[in-house]
Coordinates of C-alpha atoms in Angstrom, one line a residue:
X1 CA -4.8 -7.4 4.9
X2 CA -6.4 -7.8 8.0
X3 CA -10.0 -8.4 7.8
X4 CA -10.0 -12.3 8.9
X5 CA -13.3 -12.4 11.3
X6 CA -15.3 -11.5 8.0
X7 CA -13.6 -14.0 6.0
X8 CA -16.2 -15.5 3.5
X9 CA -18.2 -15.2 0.6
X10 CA -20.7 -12.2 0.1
X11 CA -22.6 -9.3 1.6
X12 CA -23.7 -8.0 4.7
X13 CA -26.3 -11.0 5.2
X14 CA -23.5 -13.7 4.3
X15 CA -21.5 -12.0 6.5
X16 CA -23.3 -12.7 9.2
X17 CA -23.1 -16.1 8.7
X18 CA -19.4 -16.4 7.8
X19 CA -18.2 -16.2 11.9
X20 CA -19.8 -19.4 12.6
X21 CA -17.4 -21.2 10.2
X22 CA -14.4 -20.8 12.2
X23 CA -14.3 -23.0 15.1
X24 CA -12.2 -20.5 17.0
X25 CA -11.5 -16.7 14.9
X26 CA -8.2 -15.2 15.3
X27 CA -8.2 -12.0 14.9
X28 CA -7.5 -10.1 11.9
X29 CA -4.1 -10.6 9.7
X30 CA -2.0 -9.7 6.5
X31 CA 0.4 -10.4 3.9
X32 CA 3.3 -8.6 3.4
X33 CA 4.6 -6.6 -0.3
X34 CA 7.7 -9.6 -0.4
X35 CA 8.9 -7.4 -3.4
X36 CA 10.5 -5.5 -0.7
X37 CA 13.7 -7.2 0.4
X38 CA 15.0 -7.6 3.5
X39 CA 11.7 -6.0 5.2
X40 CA 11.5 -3.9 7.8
X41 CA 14.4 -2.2 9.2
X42 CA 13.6 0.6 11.3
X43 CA 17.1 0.7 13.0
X44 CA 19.4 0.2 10.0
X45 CA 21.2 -2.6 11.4
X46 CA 20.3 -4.6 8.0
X47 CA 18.5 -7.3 9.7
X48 CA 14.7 -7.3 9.3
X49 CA 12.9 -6.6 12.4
X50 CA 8.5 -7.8 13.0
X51 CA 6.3 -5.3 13.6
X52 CA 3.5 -7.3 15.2
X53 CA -0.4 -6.6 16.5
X54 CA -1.9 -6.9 19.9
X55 CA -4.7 -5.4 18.6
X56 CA -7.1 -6.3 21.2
X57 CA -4.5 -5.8 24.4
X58 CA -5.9 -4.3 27.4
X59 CA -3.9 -1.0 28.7
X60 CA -4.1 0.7 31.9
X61 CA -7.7 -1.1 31.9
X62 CA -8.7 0.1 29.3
X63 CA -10.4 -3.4 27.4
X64 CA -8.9 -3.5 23.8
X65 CA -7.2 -0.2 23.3
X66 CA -4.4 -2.1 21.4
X67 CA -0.7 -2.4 21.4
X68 CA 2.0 -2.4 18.6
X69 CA 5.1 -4.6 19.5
X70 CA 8.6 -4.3 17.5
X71 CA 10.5 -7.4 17.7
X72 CA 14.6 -6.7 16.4
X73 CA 16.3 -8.9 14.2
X74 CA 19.6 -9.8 15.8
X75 CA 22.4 -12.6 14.3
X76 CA 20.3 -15.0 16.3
X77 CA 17.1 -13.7 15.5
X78 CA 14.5 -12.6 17.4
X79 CA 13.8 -12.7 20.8
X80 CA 11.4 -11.2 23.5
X81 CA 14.5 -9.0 25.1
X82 CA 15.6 -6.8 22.1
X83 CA 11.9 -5.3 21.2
X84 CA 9.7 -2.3 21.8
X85 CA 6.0 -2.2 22.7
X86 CA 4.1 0.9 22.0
X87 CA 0.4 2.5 22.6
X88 CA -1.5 5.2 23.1
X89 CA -0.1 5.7 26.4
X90 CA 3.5 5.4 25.7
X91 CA 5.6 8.7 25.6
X92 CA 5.4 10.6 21.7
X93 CA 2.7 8.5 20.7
X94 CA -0.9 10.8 20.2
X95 CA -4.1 10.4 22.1
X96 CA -4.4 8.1 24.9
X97 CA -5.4 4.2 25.4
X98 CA -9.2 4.0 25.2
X99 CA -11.5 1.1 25.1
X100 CA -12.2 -0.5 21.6
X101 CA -9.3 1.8 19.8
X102 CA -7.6 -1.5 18.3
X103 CA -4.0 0.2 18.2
X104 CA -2.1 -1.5 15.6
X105 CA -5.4 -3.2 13.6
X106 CA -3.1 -3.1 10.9
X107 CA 0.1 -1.2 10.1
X108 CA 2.5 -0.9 7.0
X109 CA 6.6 0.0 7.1
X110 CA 7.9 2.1 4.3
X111 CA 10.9 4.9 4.2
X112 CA 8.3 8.0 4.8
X113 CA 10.3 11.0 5.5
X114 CA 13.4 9.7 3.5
X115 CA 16.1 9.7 6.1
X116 CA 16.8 6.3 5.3
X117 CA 15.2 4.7 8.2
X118 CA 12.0 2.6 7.9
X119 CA 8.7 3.9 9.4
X120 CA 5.9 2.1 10.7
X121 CA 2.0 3.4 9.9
X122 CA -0.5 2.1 12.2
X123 CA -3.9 2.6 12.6
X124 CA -6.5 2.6 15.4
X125 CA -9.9 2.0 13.6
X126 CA -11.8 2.3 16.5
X127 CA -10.6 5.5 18.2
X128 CA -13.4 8.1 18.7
X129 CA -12.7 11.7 17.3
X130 CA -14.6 13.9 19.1
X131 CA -18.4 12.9 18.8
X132 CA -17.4 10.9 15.6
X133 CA -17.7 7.3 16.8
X134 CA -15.2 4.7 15.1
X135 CA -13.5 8.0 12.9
X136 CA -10.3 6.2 13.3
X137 CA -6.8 7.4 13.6
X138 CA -3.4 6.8 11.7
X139 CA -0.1 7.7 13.0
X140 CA 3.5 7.0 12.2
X141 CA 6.2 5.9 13.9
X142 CA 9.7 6.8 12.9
X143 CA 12.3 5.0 12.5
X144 CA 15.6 5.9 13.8
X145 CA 19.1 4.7 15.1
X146 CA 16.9 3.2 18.3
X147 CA 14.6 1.7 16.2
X148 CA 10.6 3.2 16.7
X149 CA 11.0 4.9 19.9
X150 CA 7.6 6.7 19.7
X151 CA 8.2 9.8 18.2
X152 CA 5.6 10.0 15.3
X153 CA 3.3 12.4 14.3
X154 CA -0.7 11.7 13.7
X155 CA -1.9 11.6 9.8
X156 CA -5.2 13.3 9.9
X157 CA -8.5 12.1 7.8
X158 CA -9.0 14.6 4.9
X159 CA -13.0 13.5 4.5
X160 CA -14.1 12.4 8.1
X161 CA -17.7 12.9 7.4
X162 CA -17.4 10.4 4.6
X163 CA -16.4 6.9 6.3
X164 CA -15.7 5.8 9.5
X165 CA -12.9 3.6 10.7
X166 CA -9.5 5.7 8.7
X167 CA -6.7 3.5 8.4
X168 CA -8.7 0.0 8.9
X169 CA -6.2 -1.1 5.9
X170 CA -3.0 0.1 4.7
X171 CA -0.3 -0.5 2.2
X172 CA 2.8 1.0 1.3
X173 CA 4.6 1.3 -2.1
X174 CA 6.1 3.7 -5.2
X175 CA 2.9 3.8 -7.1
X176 CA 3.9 6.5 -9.3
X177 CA 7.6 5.0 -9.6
X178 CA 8.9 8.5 -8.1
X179 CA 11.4 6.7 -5.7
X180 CA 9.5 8.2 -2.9
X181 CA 7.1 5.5 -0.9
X182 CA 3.2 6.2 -1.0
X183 CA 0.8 5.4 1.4
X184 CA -2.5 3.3 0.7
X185 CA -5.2 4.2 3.3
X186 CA -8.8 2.5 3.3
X187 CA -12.2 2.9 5.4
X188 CA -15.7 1.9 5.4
X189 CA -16.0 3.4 2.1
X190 CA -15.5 1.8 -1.2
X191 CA -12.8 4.9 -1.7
X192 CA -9.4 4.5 -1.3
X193 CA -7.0 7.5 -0.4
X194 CA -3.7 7.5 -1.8
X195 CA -0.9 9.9 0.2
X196 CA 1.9 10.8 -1.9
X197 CA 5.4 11.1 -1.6
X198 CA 5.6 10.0 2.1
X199 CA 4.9 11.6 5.1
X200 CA 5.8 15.2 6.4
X201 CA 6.8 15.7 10.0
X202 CA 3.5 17.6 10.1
X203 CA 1.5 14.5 9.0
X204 CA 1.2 15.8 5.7
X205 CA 1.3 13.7 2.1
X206 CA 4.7 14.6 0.6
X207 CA 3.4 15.3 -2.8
X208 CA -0.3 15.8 -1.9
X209 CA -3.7 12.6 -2.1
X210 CA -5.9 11.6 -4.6
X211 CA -8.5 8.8 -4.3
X212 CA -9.2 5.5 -5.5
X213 CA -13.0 4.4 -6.0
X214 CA -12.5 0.2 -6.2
X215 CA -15.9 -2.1 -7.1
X216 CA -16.2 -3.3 -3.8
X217 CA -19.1 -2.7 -1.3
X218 CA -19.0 0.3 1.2
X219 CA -21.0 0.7 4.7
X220 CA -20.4 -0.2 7.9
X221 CA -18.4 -3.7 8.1
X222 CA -17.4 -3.0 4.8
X223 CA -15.3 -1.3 2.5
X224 CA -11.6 -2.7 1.5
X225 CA -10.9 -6.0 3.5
X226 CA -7.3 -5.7 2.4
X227 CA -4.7 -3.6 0.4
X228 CA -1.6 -5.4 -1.1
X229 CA 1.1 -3.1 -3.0
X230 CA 3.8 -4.8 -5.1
X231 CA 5.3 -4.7 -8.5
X232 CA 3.5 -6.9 -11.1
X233 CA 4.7 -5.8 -14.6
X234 CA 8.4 -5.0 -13.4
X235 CA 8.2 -1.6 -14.5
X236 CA 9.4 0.0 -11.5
X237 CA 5.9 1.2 -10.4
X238 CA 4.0 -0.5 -7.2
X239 CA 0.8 -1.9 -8.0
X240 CA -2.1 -2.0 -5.7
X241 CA -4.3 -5.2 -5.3
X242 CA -7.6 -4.6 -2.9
X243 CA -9.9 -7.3 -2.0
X244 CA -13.3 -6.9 -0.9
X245 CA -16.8 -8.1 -1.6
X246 CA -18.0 -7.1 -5.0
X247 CA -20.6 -4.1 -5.9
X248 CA -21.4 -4.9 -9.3
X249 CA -24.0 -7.8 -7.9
X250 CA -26.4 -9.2 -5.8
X251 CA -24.5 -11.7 -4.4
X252 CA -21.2 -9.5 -3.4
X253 CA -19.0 -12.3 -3.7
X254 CA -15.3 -11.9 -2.7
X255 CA -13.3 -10.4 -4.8
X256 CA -9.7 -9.1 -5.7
X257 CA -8.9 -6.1 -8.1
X258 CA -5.5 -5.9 -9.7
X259 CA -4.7 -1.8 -10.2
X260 CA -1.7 -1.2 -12.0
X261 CA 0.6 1.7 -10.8
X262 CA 2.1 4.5 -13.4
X263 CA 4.0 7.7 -13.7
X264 CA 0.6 9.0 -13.2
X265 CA 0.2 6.9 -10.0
X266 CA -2.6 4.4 -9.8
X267 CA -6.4 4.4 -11.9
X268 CA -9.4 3.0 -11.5
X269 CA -9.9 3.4 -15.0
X270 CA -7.4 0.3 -15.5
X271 CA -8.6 -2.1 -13.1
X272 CA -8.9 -5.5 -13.7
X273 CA -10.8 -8.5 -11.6
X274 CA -8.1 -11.2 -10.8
X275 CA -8.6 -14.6 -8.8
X276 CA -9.9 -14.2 -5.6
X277 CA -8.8 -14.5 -2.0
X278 CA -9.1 -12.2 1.3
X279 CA -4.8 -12.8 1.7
X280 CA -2.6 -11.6 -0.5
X281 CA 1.6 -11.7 -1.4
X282 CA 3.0 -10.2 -4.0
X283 CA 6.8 -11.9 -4.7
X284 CA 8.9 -13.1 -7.5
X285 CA 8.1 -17.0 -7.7
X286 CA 9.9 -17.9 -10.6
X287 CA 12.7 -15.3 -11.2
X288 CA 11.7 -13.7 -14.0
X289 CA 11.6 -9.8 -12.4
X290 CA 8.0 -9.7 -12.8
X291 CA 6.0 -10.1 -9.5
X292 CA 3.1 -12.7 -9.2
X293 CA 0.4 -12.7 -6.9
X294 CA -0.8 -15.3 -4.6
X295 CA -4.2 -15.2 -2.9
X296 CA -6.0 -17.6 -0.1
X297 CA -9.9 -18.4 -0.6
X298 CA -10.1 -20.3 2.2
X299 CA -13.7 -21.2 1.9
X300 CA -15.5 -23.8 0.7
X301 CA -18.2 -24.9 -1.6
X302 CA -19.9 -27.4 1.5
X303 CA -20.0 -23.7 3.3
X304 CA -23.1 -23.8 1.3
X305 CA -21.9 -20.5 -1.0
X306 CA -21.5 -21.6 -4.7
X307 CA -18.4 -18.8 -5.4
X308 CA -18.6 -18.5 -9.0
X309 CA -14.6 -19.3 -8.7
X310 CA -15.5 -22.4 -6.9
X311 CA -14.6 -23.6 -3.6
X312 CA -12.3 -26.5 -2.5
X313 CA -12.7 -28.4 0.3
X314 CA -10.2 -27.2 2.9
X315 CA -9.3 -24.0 0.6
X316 CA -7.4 -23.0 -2.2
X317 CA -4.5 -20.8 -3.0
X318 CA -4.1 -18.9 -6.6
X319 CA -0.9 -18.4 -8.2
X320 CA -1.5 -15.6 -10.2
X321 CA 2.0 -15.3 -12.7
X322 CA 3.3 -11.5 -13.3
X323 CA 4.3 -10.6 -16.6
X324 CA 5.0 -7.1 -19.1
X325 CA 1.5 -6.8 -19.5
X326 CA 0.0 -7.4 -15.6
X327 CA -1.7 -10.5 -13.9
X328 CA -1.3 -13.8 -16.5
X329 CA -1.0 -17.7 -16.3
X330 CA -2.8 -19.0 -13.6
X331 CA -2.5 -22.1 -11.0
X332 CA -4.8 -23.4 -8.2
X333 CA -2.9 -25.1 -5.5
X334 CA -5.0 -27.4 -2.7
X335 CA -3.6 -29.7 0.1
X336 CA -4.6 -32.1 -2.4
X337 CA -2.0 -31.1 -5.1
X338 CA 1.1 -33.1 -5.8
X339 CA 3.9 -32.1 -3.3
X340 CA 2.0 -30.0 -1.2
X341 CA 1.7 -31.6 3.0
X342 CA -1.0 -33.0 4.5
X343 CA -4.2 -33.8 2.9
X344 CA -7.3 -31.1 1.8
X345 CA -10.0 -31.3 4.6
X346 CA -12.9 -29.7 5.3
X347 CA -12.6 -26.1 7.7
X348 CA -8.7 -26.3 7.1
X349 CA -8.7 -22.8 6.2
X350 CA -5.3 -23.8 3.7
X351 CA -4.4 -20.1 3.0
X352 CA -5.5 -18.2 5.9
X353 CA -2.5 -16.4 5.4
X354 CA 0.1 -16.3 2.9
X355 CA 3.8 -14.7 2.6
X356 CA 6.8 -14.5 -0.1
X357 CA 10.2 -14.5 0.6
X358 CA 14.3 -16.2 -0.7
X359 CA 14.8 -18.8 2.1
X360 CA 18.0 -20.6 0.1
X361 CA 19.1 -17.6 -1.8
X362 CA 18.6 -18.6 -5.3
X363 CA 16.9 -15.8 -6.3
X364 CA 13.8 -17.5 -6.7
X365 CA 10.5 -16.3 -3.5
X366 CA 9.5 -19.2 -1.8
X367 CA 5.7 -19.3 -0.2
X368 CA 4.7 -19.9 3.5
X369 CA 1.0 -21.3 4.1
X370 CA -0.7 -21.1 7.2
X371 CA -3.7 -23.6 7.4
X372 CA -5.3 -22.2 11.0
X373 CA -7.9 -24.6 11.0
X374 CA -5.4 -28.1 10.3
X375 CA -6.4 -31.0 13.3
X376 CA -4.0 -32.9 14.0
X377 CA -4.0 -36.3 15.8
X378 CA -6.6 -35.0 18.4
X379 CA -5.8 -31.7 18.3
X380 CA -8.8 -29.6 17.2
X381 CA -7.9 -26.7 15.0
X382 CA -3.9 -26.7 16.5
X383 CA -2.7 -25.3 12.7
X384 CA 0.1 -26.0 10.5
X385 CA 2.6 -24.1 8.4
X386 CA 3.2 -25.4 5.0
X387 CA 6.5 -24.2 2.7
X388 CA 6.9 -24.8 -1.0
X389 CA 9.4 -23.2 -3.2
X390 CA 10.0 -21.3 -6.0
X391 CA 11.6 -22.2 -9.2
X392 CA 12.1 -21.3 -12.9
X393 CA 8.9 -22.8 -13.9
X394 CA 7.2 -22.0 -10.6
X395 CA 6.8 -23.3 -7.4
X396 CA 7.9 -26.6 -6.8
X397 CA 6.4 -29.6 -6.6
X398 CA 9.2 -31.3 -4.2
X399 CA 11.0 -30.0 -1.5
X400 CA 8.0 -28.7 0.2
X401 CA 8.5 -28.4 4.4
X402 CA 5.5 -28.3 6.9
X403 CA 5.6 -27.2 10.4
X404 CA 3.1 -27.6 13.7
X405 CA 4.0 -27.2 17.6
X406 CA 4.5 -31.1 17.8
X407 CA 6.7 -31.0 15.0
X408 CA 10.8 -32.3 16.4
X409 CA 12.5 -28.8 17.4
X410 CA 9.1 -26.4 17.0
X411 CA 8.8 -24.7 20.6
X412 CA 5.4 -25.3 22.0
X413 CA 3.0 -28.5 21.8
X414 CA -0.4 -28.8 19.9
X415 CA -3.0 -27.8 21.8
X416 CA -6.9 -27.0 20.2
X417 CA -7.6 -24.0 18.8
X418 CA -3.2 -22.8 18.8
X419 CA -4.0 -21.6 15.5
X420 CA -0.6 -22.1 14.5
X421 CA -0.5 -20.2 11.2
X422 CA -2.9 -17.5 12.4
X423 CA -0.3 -15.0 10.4
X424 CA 3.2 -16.0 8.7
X425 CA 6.3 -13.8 7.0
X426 CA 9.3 -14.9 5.4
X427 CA 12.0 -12.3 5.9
X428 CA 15.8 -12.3 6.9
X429 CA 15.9 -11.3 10.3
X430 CA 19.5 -12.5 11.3
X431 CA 20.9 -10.7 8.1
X432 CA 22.4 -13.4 6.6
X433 CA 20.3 -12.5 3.4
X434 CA 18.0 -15.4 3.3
X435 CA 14.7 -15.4 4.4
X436 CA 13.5 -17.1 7.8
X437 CA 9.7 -17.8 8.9
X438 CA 7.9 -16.0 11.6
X439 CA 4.7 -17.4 12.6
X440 CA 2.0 -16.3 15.0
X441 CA -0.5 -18.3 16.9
X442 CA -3.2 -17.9 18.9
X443 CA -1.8 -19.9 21.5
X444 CA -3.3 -19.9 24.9
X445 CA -6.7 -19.2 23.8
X446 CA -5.6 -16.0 21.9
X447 CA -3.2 -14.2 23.9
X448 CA -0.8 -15.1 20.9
X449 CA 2.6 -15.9 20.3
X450 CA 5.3 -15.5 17.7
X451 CA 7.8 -18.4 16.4
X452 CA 11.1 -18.0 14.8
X453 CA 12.2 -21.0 12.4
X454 CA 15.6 -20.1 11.2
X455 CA 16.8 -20.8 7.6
X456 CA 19.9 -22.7 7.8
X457 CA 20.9 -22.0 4.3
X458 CA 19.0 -23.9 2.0
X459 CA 15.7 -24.5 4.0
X460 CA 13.7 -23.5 7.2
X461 CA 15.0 -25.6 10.3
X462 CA 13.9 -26.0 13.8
X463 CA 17.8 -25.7 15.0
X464 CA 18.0 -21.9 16.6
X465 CA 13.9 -21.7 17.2
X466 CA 12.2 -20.1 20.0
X467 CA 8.7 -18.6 20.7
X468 CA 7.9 -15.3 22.0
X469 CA 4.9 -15.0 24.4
X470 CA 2.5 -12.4 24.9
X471 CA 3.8 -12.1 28.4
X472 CA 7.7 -11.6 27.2
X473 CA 6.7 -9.1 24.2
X474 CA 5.4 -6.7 27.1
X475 CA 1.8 -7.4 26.5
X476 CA -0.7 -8.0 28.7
X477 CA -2.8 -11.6 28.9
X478 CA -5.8 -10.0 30.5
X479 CA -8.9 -10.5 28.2
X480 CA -7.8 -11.9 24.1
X481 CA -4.9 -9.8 22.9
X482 CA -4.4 -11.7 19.9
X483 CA -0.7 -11.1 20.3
X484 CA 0.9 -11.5 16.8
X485 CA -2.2 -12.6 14.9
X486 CA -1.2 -9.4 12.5
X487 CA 2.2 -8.7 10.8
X488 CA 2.8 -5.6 9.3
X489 CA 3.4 -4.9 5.4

């Protein structure tokens, strides 16, 4: 997940390059695990709720402490009334609001302490332990009858000395197929720490940690750009994808790394490069049980960086097929392939973000799209949402739905730089078991929003919508919040 402002190509000296290709950065986002079905439910109520970011919020003055928001499904879906908003302030939750903490950078759900009740992990990347600078912090939430009502408990950083910034990525999932949810944790370093068997109430790993060295480049800025857990090879094990630019050359290209979980849990000895992309979703397209992975290279050989996977204009999203043996058959989708809307341009950013989910119930995950970047008319960067489903032999080459704020029943207008798109989930928040789309934007010059597009059935529809402001969500609109630029896994 969640490392968007350092989107592109290569290492440190690229990256410094790779801001100016956004017209207007969002902050950071994610893909979801879709092989998780119906999502998050921290309340039980068996509607998914949206755990969103405001990553960047200002609280009691503090500039950018950061904010978690909670927005409850309900049998209309959600709304800006039936929520929570939590940070380091708020009663039960550790430490205090501070400047540059990022609260909620990036957060994953999973059943830690087994009562049956979803949890929610978050991170604050940039909280200062002691004289540490940027240590980082994780804590987690619990879930409960009331939903997250801040009781949690604070996961501590077994090797502070070794990395800074604990908990800039997370991802949750059975790697060792024990039926109790892990934890995926990574830093600055290339290392990955793996907590097993959930979380204690003392903030312990269940079943004790071991690490996880992946090929990518470590140091400040660096490290993991995103973790992705799902299940690949249908063998009841979560698998862990982890993006970040390469080590093994000069050029650190972006990269993704496919490690397959195990009784034994997951092993760098096994890993194995797979298409590249800095968003990931792991979901069953095509209904065969095995889980296939899709990732968005949004960049672009005229950025002047010849990826050695190539670059199409306006970006490019990988279907990577699943099968007994791990990652297989493999298909490049563009704006330019059959089916799919609008038209490939350069700067789209087609794949920004990326999520899996059944929105007609036929067993089959259909993908959502954001492109952040998408003009349209005169509308500079106002963003689109693109929808194409999932079949026996794939995703489909008809059918396909696209959304924007001037789009008949979408709340909102198109305005420059909305970003519509800036982060997008497919999951069955009015519990009707099919999947509806949640997108965020960066509406108002990034103080963010979130819109629901119910599923009526058979497809997404704008009958039911609504948008749900930074301002309703409890967040404040002083300075950039980026208010729902980052859902949680």
């Amino acid at each position: 997940m969640h490392q968007h402002l350092r989107i592109a190509l290569a290492t440190a000296t690229a990256a410094t390059l790779t801001g100016a290709l956004l017209t207007f950065a969002a902050g950071p986002a994610g893909a979801a695990d879709s092989t998780r079905v119906p999502g998050a439910d921290f309340n039980k109520d068996g509607r998914s709720d949206l755990a969103t970011s405001a990553q960047a919020a200002h609280v009691s003055g503090k500039k950018e402490a950061g904010q978690i928001v909670v927005l409850y499904g309900t049998g209309t879906g959600i709304t800006g009334t039936k929520r929570v908003t939590l940070n380091q302030n708020s009663p039960g939750v550790p430490g205090a609001a501070e400047t540059g903490d990022a609260f909620g950078r990036d957060s994953a759900y999973a059943d830690f302490n087994g009562d049956g009740f979803h949890d929610l992990a978050v991170s604050a990347p940039g909280e200062d332990v002691g004289s540490d600078k940027d240590a980082g912090t994780l804590i987690v939430l619990w879930g409960s009858v009331n939903g997250l009502t801040g009781k949690s408990v604070t996961v501590a950083d077994p090797a502070p000395t070794a990395h800074d910034r604990w908990g800039n990525n997370l991802a949750a999932g059975d790697f060792d197929g024990d039926g109790t949810d892990d934890l995926a944790v990574g830093t600055t370093s290339s290392t990955v720490h793996i907590l097993k068997g959930g979380i204690t109430s003392t903030g312990k790993p269940g079943k004790g940690r071991y690490t996880l060295k992946a090929p990518v480049l470590a140091g400040s800025g660096m490290g993991p750009l995103n973790l992705t857990a799902g299940d690949i090879g249908a063998d009841g094990t979560s698998d862990l994808v982890v993006d970040g630019y390469e080590s093994a050359s000069a050029q650190g290209w972006n990269r993704n790394y496919w490690f397959p979980g195990g009784p034994n849990g997951l092993s760098a000895g096994t890993a194995q490069q797979i298409k590249p992309g800095v968003i990931t979703a792991i979901g069953d397209i095509d209904g065969d049980s095995f889980g296939d992975i899709v990732s968005g290279a949004t960049w672009e050989d005229s950025d002047g960086f010849e990826h050695p996977e190539g670059g199409a204009k306006g970006g490019t999203v990988w279907v990577t097929y699943g099968s007994a043996l791990g990652p297989d058959k493999v298909t490049r989708i563009t704006q330019d392939t059959a089916g799919v809307p609008s038209v490939s341009e350069k700067k789209d950013r087609f794949g920004w973000e990326l999520d899996l989910g059944d929105i007609n119930g036929d067993g089959f995950q259909d993908l959502a799209i954001g492109t952040v970047n998408e003009n349209i008319a005169d509308d500079v960067d106002t963003g689109m949402v693109s929808v194409l489903y999932g079949s026996a032999s794939g995703l489909r080459s008809t059918g396909a739905q696209s959304f924007h704020q001037d789009t008949a029943g979408v709340p909102g207008t198109n305005e420059d730089y909305d970003q519509f798109g800036t982060d997008v989930k497919l999951d069955d928040v009015t519990g009707d078991g099919r999947a509806d789309l949640l997108v965020g934007s960066s509406e108002d010059r990034a103080d963010g929003s979130v819109t629901y597009l119910p599923s009526n059935g058979s497809k997404i529809t704008t009958t039911g919508s609504r948008a749900v402001s930074a301002t309703s969500a409890g967040v404040s609109t002083t300075g950039t919040p980026y208010f729902g630029a980052n859902f949680a896994d």
